[in-house]
JSON list of C-alpha atoms in Angstrom, two decimals:
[
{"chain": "P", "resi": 1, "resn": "UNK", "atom": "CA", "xyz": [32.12, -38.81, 7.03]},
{"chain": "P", "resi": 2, "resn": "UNK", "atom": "CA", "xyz": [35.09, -38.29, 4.45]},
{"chain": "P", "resi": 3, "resn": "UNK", "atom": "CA", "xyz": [35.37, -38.60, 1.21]},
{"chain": "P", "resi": 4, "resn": "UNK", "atom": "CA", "xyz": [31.37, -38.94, 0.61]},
{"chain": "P", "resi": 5, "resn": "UNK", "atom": "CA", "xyz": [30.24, -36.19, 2.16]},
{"chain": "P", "resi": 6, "resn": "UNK", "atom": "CA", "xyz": [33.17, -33.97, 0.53]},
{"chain": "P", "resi": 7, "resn": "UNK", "atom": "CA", "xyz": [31.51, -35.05, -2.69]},
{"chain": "P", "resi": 8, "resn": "UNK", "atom": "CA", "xyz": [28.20, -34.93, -2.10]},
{"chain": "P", "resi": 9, "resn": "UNK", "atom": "CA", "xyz": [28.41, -31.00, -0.88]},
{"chain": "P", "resi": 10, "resn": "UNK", "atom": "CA", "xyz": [30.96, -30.91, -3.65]},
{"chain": "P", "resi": 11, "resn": "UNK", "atom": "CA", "xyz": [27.84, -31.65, -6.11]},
{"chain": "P", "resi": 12, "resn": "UNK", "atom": "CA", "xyz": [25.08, -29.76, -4.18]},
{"chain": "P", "resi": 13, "resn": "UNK", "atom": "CA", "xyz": [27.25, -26.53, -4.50]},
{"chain": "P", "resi": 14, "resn": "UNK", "atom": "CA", "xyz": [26.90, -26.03, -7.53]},
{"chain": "P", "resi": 15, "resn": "UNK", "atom": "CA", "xyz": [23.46, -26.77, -7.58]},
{"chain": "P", "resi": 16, "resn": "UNK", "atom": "CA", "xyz": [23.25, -24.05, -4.26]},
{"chain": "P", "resi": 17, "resn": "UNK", "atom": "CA", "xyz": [25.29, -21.23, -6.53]},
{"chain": "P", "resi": 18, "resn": "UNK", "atom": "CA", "xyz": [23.46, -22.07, -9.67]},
{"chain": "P", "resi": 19, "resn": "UNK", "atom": "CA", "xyz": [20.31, -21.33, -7.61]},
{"chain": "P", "resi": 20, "resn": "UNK", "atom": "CA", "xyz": [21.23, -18.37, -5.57]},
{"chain": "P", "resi": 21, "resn": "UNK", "atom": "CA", "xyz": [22.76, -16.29, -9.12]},
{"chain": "P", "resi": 22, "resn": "UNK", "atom": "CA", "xyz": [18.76, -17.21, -10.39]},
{"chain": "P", "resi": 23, "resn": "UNK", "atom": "CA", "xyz": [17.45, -15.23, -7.45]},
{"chain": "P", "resi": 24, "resn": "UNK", "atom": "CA", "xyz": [19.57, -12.14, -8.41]},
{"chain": "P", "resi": 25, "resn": "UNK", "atom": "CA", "xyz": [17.95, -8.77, -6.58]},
{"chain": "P", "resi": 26, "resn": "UNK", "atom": "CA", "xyz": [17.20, -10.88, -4.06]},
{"chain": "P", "resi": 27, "resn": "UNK", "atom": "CA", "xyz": [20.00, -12.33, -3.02]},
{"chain": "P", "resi": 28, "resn": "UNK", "atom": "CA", "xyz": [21.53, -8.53, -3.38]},
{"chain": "P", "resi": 29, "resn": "UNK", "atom": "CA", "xyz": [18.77, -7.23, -1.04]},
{"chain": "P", "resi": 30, "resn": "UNK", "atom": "CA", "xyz": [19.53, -9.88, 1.82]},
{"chain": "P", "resi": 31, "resn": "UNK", "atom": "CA", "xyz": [23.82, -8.88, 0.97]},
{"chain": "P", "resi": 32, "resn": "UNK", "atom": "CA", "xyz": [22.76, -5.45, 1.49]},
{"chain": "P", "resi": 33, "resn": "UNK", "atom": "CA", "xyz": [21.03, -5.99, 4.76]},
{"chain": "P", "resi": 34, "resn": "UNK", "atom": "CA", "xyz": [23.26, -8.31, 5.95]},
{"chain": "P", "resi": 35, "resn": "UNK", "atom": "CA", "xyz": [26.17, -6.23, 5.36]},
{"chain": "P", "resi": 36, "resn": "UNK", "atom": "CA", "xyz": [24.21, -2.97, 7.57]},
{"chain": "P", "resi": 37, "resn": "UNK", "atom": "CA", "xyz": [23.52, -5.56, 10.39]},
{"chain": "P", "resi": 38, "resn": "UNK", "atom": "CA", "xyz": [27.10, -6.41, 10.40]},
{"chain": "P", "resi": 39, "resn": "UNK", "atom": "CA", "xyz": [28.12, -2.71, 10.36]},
{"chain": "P", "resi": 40, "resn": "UNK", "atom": "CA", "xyz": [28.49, -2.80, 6.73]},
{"chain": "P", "resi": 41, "resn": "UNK", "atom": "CA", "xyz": [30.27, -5.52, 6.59]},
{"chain": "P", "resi": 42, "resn": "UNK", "atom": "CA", "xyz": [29.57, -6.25, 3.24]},
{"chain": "P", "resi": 43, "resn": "UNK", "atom": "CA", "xyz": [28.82, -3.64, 0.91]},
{"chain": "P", "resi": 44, "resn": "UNK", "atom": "CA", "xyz": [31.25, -0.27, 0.58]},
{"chain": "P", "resi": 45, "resn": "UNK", "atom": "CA", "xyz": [28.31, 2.04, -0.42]},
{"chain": "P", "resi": 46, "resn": "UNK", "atom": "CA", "xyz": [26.67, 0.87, 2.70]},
{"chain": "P", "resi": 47, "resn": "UNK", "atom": "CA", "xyz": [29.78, 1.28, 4.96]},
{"chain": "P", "resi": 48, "resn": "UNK", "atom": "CA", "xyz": [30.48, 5.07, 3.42]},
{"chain": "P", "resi": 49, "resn": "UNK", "atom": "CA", "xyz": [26.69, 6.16, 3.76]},
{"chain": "P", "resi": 50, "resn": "UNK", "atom": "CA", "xyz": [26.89, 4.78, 7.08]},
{"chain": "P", "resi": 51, "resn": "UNK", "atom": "CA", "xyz": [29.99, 6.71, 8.12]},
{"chain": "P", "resi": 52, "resn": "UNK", "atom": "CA", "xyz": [29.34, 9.41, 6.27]},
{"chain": "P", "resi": 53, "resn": "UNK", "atom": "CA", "xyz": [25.74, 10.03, 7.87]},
{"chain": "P", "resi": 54, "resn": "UNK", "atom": "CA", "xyz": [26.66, 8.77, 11.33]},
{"chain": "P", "resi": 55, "resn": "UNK", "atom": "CA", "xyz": [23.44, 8.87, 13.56]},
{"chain": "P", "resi": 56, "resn": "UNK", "atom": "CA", "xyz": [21.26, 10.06, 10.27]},
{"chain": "P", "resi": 57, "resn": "UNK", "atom": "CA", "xyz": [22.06, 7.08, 8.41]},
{"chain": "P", "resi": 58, "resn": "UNK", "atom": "CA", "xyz": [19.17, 4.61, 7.28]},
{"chain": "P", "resi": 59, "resn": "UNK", "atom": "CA", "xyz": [18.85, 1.61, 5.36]},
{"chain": "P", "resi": 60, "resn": "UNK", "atom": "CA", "xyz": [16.47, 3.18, 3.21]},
{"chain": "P", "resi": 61, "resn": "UNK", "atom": "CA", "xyz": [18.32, 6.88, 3.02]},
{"chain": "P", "resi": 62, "resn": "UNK", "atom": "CA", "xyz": [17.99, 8.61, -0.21]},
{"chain": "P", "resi": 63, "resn": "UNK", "atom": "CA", "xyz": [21.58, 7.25, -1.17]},
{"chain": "P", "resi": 64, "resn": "UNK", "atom": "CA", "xyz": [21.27, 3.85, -0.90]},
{"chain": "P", "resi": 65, "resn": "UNK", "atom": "CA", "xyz": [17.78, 4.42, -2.51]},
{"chain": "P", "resi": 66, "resn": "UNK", "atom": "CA", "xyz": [19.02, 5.94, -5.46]},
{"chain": "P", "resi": 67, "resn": "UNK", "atom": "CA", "xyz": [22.09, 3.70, -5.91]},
{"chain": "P", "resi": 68, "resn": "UNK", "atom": "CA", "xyz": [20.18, 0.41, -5.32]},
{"chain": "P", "resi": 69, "resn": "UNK", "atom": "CA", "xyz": [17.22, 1.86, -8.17]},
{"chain": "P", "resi": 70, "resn": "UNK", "atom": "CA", "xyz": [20.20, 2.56, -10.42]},
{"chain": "P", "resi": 71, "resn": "UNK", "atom": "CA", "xyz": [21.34, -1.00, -9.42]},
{"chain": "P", "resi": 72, "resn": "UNK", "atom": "CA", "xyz": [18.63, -2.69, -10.24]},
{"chain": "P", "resi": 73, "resn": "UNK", "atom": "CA", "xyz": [17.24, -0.53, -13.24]},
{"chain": "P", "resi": 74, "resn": "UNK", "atom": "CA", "xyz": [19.97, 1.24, -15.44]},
{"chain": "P", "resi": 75, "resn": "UNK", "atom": "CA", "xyz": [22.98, -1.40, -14.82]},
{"chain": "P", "resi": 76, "resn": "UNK", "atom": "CA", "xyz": [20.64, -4.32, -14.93]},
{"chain": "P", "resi": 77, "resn": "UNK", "atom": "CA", "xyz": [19.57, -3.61, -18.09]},
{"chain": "P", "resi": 78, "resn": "UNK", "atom": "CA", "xyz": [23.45, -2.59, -19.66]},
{"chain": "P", "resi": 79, "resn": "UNK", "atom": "CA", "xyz": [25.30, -5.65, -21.25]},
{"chain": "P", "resi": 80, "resn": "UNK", "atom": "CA", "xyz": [27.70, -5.68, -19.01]},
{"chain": "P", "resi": 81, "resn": "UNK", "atom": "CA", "xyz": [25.47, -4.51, -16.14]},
{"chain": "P", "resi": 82, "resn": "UNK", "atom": "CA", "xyz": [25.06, -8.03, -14.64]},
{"chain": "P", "resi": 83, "resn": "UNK", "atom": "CA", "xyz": [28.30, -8.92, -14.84]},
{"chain": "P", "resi": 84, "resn": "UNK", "atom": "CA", "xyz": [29.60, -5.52, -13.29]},
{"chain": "P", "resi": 85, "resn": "UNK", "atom": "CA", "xyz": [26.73, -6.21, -10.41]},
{"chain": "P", "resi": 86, "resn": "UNK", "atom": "CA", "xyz": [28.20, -9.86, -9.91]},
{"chain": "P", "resi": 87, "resn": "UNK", "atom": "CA", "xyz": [31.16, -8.74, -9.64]},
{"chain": "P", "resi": 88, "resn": "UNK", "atom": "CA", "xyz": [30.95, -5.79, -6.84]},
{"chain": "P", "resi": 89, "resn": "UNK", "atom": "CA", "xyz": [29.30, -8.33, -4.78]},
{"chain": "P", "resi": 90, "resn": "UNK", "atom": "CA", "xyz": [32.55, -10.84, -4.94]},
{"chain": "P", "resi": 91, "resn": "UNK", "atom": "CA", "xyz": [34.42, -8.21, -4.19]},
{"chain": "P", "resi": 92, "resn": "UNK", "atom": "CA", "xyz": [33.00, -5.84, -2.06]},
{"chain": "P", "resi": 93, "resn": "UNK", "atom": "CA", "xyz": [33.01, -7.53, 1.19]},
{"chain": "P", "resi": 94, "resn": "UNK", "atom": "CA", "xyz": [36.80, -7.61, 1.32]},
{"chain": "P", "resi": 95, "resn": "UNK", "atom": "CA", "xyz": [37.20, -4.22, -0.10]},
{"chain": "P", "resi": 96, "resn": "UNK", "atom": "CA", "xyz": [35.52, -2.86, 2.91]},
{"chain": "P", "resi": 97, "resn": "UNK", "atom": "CA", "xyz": [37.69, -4.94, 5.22]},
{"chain": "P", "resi": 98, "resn": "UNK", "atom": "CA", "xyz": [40.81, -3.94, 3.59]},
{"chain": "P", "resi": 99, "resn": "UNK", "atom": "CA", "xyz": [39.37, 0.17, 3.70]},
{"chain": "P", "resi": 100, "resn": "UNK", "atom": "CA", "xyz": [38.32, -0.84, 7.23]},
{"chain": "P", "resi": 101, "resn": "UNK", "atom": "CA", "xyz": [41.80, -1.83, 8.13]},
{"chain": "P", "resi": 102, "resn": "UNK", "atom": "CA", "xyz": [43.24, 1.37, 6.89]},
{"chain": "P", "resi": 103, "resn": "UNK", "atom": "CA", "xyz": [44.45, 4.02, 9.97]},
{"chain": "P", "resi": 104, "resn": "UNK", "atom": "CA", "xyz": [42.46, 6.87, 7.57]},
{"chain": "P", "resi": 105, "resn": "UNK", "atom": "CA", "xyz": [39.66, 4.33, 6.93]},
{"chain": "P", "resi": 106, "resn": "UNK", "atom": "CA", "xyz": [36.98, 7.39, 7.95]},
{"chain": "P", "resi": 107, "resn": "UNK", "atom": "CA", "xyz": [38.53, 9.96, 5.34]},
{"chain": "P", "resi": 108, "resn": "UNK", "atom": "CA", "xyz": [38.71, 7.28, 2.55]},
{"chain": "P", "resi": 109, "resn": "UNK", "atom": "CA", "xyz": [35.02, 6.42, 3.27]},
{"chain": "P", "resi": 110, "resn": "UNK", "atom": "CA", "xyz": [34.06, 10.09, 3.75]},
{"chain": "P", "resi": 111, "resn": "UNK", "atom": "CA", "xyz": [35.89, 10.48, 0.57]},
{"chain": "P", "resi": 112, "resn": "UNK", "atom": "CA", "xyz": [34.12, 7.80, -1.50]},
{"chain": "P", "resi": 113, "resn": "UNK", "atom": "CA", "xyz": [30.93, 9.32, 0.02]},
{"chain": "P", "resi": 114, "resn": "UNK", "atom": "CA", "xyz": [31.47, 12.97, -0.99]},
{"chain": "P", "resi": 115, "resn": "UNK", "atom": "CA", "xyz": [33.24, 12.64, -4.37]},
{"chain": "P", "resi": 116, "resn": "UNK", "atom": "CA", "xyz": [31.49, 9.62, -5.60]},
{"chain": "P", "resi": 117, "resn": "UNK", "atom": "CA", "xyz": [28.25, 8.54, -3.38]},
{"chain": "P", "resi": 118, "resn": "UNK", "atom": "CA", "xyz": [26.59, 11.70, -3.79]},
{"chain": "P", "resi": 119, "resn": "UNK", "atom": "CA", "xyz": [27.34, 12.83, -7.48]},
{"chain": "P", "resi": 120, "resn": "UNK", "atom": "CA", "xyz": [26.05, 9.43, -8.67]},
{"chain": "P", "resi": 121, "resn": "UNK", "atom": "CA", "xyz": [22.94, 9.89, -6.30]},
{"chain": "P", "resi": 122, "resn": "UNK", "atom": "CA", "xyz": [22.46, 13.65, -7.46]},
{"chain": "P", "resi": 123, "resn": "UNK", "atom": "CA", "xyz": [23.01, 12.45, -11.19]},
{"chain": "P", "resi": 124, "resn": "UNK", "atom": "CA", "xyz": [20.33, 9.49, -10.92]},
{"chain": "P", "resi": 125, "resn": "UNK", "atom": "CA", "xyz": [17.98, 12.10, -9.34]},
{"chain": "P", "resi": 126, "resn": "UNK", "atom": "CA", "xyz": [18.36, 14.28, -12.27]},
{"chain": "P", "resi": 127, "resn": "UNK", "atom": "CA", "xyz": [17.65, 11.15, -14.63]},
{"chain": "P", "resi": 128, "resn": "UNK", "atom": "CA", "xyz": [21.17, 11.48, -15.93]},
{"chain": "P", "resi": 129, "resn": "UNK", "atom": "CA", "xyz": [21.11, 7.70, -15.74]},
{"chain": "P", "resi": 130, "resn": "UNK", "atom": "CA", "xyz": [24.69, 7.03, -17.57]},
{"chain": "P", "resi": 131, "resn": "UNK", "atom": "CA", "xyz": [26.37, 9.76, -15.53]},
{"chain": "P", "resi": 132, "resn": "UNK", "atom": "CA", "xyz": [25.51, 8.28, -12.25]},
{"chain": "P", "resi": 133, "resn": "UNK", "atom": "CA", "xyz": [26.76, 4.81, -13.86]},
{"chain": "P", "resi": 134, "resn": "UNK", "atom": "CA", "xyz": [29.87, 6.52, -14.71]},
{"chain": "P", "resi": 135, "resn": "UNK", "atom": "CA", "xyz": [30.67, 7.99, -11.62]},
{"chain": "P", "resi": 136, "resn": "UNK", "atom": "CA", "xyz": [29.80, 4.50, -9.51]},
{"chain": "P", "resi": 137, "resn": "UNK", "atom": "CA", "xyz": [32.35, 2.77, -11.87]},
{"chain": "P", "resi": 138, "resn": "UNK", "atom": "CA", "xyz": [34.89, 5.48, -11.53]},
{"chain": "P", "resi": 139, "resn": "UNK", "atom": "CA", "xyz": [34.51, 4.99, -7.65]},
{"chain": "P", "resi": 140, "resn": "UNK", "atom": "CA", "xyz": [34.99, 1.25, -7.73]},
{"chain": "P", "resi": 141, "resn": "UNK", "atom": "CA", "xyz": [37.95, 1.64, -9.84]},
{"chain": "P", "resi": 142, "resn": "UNK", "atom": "CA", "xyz": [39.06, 4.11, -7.04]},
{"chain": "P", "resi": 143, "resn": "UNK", "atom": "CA", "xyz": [38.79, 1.45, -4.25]},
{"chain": "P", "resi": 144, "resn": "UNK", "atom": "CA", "xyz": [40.77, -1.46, -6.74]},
{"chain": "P", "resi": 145, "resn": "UNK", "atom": "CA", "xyz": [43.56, 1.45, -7.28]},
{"chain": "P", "resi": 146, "resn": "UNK", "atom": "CA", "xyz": [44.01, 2.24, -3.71]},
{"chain": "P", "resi": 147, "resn": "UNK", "atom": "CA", "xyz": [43.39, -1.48, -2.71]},
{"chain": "P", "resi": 148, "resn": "UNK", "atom": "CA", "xyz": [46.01, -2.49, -5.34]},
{"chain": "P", "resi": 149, "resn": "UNK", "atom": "CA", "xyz": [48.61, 0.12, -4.93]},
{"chain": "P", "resi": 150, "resn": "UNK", "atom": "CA", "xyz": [49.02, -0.97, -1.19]},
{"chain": "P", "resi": 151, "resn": "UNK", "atom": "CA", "xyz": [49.22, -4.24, -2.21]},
{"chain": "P", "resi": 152, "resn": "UNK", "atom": "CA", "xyz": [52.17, -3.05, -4.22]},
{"chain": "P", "resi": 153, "resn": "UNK", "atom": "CA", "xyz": [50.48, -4.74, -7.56]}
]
């Protein structure tokens, strides 16, 4: 044990991240259930539906539908759409922590449900495809503003 054994996992992860970014939607699938196991430990549009909808709320609710088919559809197809995906998935799980840790953490969630959550979902439903990207970008830019204001950056 040592110095070996730092280097070989040193050289098997990047071999491990090089094959988890090939399984994209997959890997996203298993984040999102992961993240409602832990109590949404991992992704924010999770955590809001799940707050939002309290004792309704489903894994496969029309929100998370929608936003998941927009996901993997509309973004995934956007230049920047894989990047943007990549990067709500580095991010996400300590946005939720830092929202989590917040005394108003139901409003902000309830808040990122009702003003963002469903206008993207009922934009998607209408086929208004670039409208419901819109409005999920302008909600993550919400949750970097808030997260970054606190942090006084």
């Amino acid at each position: 044990i040592g110095e070996p054994v730092g280097e070989l996992v040193e050289g098997i992860g990047g071999g491990v991240v090089d094959a988890v970014e090939g399984l994209g939607g997959v890997v996203e699938d298993v984040f999102d259930s992961v993240g409602d196991v832990l109590g949404g430990g991992g992704c924010f549009l999770t955590t809001a539906c799940m707050v939002a909808l309290a004792q309704d709320f489903s894994d496969d609710c029309r929100e998370l539908e929608a936003m998941r088919a927009m996901r993997d559809g509309y973004m995934q197809e956007l230049a920047e759409g894989p990047a943007l995906i990549r990067e709500y998935y580095k991010m996400a799980p300590s946005y939720v922590m830092w929202i989590n840790a917040r005394e108003d953490a139901e409003d902000v969630w309830k808040h990122l449900y009702n003003d963002y959550i469903m206008p993207s979902v009922i934009a998607y439903e209408k086929q208004h495809f670039h409208k419901s990207y819109e409005t999920y970008v302008r909600m993550v830019k919400e949750v970097e503003r808030l997260v970054h204001e606190e942090e006084g950056v």
